[in-house]
Short mmCIF file of C-alpha atoms (C1' of nucleotides) in Angstrom, two decimals:
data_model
loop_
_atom_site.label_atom_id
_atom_site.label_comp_id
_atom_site.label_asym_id
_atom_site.label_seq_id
_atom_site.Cartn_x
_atom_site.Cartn_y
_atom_site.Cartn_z
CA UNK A 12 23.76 -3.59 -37.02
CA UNK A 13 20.49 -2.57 -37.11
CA UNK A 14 19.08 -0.98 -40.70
CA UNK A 15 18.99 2.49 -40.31
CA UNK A 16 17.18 3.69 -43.43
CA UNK A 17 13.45 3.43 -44.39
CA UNK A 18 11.47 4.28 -41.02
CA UNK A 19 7.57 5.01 -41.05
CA UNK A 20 4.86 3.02 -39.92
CA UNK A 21 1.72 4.29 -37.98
CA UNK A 22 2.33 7.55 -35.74
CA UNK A 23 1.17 7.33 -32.28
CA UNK A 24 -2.23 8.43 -31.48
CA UNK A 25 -1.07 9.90 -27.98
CA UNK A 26 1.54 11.54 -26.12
CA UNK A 27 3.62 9.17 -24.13
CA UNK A 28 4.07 11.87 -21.19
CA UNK A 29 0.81 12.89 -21.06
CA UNK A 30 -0.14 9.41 -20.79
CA UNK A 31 2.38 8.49 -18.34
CA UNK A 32 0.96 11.62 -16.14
CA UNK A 33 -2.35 10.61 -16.48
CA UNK A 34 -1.06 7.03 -14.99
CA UNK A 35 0.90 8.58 -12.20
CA UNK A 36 -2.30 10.53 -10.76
CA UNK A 37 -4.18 6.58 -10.77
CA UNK A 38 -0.81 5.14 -8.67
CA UNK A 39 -0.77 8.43 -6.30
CA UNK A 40 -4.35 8.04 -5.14
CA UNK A 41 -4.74 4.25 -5.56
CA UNK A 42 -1.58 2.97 -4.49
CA UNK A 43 -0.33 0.03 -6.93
CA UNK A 44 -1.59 -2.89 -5.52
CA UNK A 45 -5.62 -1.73 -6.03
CA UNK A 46 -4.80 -0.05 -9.59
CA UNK A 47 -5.50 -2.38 -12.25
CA UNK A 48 -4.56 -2.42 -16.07
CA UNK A 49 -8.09 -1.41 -16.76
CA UNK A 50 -7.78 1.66 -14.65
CA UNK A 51 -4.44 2.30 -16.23
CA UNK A 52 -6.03 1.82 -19.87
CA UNK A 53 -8.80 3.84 -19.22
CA UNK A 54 -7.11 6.90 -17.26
CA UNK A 55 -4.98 6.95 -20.03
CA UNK A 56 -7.13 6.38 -22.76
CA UNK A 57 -4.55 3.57 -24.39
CA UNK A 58 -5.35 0.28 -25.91
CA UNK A 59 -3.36 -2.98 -23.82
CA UNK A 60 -1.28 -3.40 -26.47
CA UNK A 61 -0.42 0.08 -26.70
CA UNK A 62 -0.11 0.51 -22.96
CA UNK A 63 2.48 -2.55 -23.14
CA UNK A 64 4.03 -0.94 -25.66
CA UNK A 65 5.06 2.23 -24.66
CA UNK A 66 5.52 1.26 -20.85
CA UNK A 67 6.69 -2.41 -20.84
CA UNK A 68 4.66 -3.85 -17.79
CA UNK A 69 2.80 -2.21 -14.79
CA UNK A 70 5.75 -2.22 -12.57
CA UNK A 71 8.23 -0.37 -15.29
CA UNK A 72 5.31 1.86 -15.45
CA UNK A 73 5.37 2.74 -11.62
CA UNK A 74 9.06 2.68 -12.01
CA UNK A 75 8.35 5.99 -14.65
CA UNK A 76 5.93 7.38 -12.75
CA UNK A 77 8.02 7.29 -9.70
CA UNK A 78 11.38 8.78 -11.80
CA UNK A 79 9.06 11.87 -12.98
CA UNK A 80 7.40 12.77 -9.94
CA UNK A 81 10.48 12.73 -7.84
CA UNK A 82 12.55 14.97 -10.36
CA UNK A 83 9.12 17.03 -10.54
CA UNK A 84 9.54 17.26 -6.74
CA UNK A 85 12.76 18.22 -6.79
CA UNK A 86 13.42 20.16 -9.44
CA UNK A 87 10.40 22.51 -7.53
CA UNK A 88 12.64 22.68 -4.81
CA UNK A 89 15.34 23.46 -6.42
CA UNK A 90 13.73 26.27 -8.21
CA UNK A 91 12.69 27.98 -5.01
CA UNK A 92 16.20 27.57 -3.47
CA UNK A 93 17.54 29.18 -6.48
CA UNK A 94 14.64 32.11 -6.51
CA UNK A 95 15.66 33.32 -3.38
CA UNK A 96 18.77 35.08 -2.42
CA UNK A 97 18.53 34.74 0.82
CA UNK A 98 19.31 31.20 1.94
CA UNK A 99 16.44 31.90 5.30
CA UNK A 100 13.55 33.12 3.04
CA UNK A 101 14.23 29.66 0.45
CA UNK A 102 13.70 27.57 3.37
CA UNK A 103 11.11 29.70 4.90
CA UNK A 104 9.41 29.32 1.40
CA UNK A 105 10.39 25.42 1.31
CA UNK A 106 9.02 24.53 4.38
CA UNK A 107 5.71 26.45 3.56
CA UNK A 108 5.42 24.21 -0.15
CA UNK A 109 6.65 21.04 2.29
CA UNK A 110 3.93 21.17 4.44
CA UNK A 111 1.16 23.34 3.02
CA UNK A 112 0.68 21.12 -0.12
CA UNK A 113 -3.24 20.73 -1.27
CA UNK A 114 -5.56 19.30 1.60
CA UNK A 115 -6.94 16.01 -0.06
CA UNK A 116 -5.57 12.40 0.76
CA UNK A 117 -3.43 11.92 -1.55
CA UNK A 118 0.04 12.53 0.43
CA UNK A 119 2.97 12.52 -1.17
CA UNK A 120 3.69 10.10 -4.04
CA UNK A 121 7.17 8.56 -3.10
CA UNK A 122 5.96 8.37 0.72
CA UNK A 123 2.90 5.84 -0.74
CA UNK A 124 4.87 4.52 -3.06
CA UNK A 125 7.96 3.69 -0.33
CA UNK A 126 5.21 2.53 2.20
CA UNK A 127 3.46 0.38 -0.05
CA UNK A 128 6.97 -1.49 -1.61
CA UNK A 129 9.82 -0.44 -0.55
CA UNK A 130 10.39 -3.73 1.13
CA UNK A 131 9.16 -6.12 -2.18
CA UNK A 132 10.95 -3.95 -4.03
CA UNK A 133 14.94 -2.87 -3.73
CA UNK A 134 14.51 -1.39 -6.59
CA UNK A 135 12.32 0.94 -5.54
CA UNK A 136 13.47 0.97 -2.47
CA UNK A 137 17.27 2.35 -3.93
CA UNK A 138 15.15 5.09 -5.95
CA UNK A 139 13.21 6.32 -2.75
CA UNK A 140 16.91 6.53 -0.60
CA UNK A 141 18.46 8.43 -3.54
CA UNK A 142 15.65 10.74 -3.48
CA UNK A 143 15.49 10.92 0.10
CA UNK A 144 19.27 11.87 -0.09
CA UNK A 145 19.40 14.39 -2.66
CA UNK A 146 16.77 15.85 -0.86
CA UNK A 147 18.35 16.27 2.44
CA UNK A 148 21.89 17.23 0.93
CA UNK A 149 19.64 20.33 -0.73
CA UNK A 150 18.52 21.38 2.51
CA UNK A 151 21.52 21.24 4.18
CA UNK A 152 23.28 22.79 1.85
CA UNK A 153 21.04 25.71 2.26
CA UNK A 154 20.83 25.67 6.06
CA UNK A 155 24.77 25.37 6.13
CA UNK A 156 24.15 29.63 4.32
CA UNK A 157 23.73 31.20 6.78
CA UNK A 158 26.15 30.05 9.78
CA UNK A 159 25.09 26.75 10.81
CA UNK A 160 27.95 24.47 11.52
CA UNK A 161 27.77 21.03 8.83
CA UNK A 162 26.84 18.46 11.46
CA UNK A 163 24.19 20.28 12.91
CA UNK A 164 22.89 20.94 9.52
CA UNK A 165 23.04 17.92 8.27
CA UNK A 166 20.83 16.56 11.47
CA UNK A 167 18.28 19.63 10.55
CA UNK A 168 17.98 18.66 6.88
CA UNK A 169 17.06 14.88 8.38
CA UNK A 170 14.79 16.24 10.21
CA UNK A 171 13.44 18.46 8.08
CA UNK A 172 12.83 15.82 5.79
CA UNK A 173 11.67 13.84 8.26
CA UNK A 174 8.42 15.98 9.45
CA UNK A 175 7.88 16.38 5.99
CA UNK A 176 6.82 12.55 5.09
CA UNK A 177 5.43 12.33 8.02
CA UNK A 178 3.18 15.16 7.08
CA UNK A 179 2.37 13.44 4.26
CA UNK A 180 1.13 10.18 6.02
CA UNK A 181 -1.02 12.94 8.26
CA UNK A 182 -2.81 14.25 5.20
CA UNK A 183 -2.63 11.02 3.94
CA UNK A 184 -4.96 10.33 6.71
CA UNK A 185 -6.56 13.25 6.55
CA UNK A 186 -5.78 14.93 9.78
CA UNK A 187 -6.98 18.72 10.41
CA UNK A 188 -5.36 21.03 8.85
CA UNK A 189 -4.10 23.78 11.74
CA UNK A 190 -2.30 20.06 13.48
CA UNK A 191 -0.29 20.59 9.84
CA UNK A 192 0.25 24.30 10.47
CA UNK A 193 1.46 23.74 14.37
CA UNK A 194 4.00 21.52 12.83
CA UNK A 195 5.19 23.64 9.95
CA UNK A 196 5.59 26.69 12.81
CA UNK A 197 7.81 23.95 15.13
CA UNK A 198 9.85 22.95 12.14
CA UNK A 199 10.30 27.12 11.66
CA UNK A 200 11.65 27.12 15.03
CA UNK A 201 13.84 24.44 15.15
CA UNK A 202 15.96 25.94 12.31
CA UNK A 203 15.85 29.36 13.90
CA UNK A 204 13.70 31.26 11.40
CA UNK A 205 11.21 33.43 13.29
CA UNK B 24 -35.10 -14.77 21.29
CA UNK B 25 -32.30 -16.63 21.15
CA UNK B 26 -32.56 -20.21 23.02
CA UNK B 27 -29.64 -20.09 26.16
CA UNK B 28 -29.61 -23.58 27.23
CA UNK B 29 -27.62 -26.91 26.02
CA UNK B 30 -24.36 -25.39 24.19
CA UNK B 31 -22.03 -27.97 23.72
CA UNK B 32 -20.30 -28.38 19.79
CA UNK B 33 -16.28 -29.04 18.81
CA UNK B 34 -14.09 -27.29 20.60
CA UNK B 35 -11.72 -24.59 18.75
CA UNK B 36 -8.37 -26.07 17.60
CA UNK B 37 -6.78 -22.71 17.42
CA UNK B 38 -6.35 -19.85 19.95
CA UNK B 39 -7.81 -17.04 17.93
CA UNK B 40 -5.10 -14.60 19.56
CA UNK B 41 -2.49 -15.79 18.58
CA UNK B 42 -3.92 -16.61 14.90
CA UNK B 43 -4.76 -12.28 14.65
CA UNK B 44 -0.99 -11.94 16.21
CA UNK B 45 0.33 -14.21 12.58
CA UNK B 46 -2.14 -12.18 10.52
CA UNK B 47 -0.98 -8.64 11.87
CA UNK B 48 2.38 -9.93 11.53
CA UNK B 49 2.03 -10.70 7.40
CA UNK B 50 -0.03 -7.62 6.87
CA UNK B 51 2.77 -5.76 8.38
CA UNK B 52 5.55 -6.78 6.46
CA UNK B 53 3.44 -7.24 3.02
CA UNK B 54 1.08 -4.97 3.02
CA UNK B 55 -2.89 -5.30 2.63
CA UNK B 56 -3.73 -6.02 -0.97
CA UNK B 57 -0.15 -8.31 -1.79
CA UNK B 58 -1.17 -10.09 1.49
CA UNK B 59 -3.59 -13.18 -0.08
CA UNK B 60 -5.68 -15.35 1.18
CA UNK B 61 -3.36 -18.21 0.86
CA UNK B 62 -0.65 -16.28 2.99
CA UNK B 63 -3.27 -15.99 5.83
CA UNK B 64 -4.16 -19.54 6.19
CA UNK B 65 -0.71 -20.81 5.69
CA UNK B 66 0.33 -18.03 8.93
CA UNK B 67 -2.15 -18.87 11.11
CA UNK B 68 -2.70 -22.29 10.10
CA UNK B 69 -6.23 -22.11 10.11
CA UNK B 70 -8.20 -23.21 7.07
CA UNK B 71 -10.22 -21.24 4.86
CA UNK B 72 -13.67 -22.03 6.85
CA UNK B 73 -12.36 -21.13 10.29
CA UNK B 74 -10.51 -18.28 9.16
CA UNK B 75 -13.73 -16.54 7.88
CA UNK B 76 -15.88 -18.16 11.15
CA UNK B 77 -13.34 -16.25 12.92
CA UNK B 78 -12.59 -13.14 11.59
CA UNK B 79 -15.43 -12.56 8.94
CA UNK B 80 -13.16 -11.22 6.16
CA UNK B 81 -10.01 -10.12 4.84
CA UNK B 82 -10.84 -6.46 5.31
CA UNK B 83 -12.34 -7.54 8.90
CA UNK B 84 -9.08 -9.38 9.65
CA UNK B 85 -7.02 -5.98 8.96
CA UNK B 86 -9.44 -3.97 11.15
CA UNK B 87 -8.80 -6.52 13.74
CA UNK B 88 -5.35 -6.35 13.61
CA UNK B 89 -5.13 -2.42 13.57
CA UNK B 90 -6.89 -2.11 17.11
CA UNK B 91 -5.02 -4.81 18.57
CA UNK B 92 -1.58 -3.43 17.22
CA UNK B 93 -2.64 0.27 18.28
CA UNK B 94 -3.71 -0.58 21.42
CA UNK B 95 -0.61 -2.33 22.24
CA UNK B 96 0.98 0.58 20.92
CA UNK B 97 -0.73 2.81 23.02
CA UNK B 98 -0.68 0.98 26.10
CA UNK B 99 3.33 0.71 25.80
CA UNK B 100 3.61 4.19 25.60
CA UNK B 101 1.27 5.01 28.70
CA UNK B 102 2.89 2.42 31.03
CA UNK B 103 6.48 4.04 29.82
CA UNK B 104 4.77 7.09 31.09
CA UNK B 105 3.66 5.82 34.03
CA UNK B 106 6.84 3.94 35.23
CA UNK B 107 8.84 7.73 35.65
CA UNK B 108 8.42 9.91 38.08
CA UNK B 109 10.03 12.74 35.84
CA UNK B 110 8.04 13.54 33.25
CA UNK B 111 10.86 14.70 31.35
CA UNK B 112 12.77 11.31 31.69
CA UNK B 113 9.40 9.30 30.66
CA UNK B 114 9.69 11.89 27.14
CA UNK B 115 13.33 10.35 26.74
CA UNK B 116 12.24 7.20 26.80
CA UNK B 117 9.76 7.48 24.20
CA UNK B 118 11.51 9.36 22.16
CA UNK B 119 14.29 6.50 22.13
CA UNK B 120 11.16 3.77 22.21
CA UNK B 121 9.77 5.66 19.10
CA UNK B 122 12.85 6.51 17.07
CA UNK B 123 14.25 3.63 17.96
CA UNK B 124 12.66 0.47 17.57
CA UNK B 125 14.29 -2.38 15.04
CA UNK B 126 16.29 -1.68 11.92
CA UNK B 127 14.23 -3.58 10.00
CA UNK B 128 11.70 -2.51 6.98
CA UNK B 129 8.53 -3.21 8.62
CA UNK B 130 8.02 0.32 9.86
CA UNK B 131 5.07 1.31 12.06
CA UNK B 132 2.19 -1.22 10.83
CA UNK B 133 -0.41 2.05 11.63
CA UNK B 134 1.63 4.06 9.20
CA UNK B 135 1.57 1.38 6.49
CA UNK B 136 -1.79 0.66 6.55
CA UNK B 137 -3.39 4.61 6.90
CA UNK B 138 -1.19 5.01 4.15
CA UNK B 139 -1.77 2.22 1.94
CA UNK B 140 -5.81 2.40 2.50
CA UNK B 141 -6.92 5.00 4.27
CA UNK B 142 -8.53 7.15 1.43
CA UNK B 143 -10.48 4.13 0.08
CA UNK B 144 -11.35 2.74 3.49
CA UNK B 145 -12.80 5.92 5.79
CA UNK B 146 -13.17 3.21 8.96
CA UNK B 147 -9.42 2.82 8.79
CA UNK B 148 -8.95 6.30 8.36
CA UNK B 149 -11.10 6.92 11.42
CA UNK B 150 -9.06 4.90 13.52
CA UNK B 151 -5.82 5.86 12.06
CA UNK B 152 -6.74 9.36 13.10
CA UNK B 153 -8.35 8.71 16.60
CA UNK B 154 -4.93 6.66 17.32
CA UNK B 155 -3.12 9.39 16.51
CA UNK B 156 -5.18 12.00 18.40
CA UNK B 157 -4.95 9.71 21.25
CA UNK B 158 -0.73 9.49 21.04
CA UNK B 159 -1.27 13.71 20.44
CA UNK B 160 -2.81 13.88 24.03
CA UNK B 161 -0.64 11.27 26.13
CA UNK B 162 2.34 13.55 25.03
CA UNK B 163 0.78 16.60 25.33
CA UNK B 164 -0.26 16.12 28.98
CA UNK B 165 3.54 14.73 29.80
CA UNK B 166 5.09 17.89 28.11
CA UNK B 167 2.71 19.81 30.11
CA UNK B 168 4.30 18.27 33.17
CA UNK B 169 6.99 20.28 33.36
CA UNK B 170 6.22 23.46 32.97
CA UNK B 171 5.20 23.90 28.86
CA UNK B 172 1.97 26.09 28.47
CA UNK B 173 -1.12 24.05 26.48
CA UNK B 174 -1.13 25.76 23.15
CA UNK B 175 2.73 24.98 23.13
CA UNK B 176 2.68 21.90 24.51
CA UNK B 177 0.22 20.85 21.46
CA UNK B 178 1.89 21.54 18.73
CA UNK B 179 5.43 19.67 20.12
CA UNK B 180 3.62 16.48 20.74
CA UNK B 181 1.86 16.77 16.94
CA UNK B 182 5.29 17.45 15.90
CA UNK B 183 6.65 14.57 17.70
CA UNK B 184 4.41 12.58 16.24
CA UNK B 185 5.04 13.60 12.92
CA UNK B 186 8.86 12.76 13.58
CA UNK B 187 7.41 8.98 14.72
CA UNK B 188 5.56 8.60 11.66
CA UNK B 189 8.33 10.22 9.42
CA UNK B 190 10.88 7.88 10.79
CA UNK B 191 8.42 5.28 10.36
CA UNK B 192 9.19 5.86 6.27
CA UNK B 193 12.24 6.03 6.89
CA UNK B 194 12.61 3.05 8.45
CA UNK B 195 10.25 1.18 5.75
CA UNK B 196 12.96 2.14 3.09
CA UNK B 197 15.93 1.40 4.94
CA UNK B 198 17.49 4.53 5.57
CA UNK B 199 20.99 4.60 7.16
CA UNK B 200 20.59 3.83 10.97
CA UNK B 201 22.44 7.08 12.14
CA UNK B 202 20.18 9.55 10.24
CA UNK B 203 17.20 7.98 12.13
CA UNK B 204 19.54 8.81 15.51
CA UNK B 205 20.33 12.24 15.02
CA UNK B 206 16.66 13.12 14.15
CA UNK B 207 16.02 11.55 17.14
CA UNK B 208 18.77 13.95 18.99
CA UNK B 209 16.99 17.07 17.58
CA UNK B 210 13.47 15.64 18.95
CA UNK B 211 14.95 15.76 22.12
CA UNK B 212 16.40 19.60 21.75
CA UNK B 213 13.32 20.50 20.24
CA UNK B 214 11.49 19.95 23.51
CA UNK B 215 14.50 21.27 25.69
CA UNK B 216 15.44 18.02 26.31
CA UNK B 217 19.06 18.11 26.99
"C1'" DC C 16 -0.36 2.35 -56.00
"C1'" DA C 17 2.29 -1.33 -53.49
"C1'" DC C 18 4.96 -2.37 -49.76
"C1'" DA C 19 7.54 -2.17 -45.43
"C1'" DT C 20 6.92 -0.57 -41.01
"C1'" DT C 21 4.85 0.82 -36.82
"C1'" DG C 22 0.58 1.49 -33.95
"C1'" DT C 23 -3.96 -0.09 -32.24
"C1'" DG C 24 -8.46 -2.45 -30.77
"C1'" DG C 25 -10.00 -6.04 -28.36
"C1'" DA C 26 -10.55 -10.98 -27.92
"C1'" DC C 27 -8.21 -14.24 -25.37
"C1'" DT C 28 -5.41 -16.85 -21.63
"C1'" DG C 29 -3.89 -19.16 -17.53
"C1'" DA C 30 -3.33 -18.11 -12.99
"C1'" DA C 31 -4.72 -16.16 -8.81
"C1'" DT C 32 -8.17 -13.81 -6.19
"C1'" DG C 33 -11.68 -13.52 -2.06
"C1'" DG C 34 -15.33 -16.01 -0.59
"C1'" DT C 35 -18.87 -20.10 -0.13
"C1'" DC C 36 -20.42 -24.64 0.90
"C1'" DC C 37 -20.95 -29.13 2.62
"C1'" DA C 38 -19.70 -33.56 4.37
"C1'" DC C 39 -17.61 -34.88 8.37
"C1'" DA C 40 -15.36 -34.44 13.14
"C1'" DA C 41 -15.51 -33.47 17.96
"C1'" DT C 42 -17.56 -32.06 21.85
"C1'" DG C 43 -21.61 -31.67 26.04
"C1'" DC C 44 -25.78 -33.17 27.57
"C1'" DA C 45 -30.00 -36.06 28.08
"C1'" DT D 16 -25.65 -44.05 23.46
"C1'" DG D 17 -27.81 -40.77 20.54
"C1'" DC D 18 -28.61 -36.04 19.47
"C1'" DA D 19 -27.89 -31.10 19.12
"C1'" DT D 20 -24.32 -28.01 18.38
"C1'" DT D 21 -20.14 -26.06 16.92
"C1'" DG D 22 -15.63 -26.49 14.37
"C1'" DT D 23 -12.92 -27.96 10.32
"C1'" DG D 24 -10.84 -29.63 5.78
"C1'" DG D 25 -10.85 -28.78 1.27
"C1'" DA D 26 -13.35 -28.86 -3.04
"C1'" DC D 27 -15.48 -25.48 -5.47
"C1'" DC D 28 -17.05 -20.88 -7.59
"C1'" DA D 29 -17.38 -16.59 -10.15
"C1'" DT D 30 -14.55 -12.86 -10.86
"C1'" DT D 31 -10.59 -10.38 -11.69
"C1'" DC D 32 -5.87 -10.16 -12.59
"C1'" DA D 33 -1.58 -8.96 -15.59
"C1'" DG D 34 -0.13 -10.00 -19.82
"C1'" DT D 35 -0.26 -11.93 -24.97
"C1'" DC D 36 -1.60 -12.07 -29.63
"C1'" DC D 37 -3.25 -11.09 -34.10
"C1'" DA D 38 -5.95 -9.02 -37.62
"C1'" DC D 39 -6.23 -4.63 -39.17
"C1'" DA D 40 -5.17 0.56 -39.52
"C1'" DA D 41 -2.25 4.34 -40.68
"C1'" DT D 42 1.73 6.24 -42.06
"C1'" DG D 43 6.39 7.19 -45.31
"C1'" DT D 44 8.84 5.66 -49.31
"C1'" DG D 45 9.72 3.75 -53.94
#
DNA sequence: CACATTGTGGACTGAATGGTCCACAATGCA
DNA sequence: TGCATTGTGGACCATTCAGTCCACAATGTG
């Protein structure tokens, strides 16, 4: 269909990922709502009509940024879970990355971003459940290592997963940090890790 | 300084109640910055001129709402408390209160909105926190009731909590119903509730 | 060098935003 | 009844919004 020969044209003047980072760190603090274009254009340092270019529309755009920081998140996770060979010390090690985090308000990305639209958008919405899902189905696959019967650990992984965003909304909110640290020692216990 | 006497003047058309109960209820399902205007004068009916007599501003209007909807809050939990004798029965019926609650997106309207704006708006964070703290120290004291030692009894209720406000995401993005129910099962065994 | 192709700066647009203002309505009191 | 006072409808405002458009820039190819 389309002629194949004869491409050149202008190169880009920036790189599309670093640009798309650089728009992802505006959404994560901002929220989407309260980011406009001219943040977006000036975080990432890209003309409107290059912006629209590469990204399609603001929404698409959040749509990217929320694709690459959830495989970011979990490919992290998956990395320690692989690291360790002892199922116990991966989720020890988990659970310390889950809830330690960096003190600021920013929270976690896919928590804000689920908050803020998961209802205006099923879109979104479907992206944060599949994350939410491959998520738990990591952790339970781990906790099921070392004994734990498959009901039982899938009800941990929930809940694992559960403290976790809601950990985020504390920081989120900026809550002291040793409330975080009580939390992360109960979440410890209830899987059995001493 | 101001003269006393001879007030008189139209009366109010609206109860201003139940005008912040229609507000709270849009900001809760869309949010703070997609709520408009427009959607706050066609919910409470009021027009433009006695919605800003009344409430002063948008941002006013949301502050509003937050006390009123965590004071409710607040107050359902402490009668729940108050109606049982058994401290440990009054925990179960939180716990199913908290975890509970409708299958429907809205969430927890605290969590959406410390999420949404607390890092730009440090009065909303302040009261997302002191609500919080507050919840913290109604459950501590019950878990206390029954034998749990303080330091102890602390971090359960912040982890409690943290389930709430977890499930509260959940919740928001529609996660399936009997995930929410078996996180709500391990709350219970995490505080030796059988 | 000429041309096709792709990228870019920034002016521009219509719609929507939060908020103001004022003429008029409805009350109590003298 | 007339006046002071308070409430209300809705026109109006400046600003900001996401998105479009086009003249021009920068490349590869012939």
């Amino acid at each position: 269909m389309t002629k194949t020969m004869s491409r050149a044209g202008r190169p880009r003047s920036f790189d599309q990922q670093v640009a798309l980072g650089d728009a992802l760190d505006v959404f994560w603090r901002k929220g989407y709502e309260a980011t406009s274009l001219d943040d977006l254009t000036e975080a990432t340092q890209l003309s409107r009509s290059s912006f629209y270019a590469a990204f399609g529309s603001k929404r698409e755009l959040l749509l990217h940024a929320y694709r690459r920081y959830a495989d970011a998140f979990y490919a992290d996770m998956k990395t320690l879970a692989d690291e360790h060979e002892d199922a116990k010390a991966a989720l020890r090690a988990m659970i310390k990355a889950l809830v330690d985090a960096r003190p600021d308000d920013r929270g976690c990305f896919c928590v804000n971003a689920i908050v803020e639209l998961a209802p205006s958008d099923p879109e979104l919405a479907e992206l944060g459940r599949a994350h939410i899902q491959r998520m738990c189905a990591l952790l339970e696959e781990l906790i099921t290592q070392y004994g734990t019967r498959r009901p039982l650990a899938r009800a941990q992984a929930a809940t694992l997963m559960t403290l976790t965003m809601g950990s985020a909304v504390f920081r989120r909110a900026l809550v002291a940090e040793d409330t975080l640290k009580s939390v992360q020692k109960q979440a410890l216990g209830l899987l059995g890790l001493t």
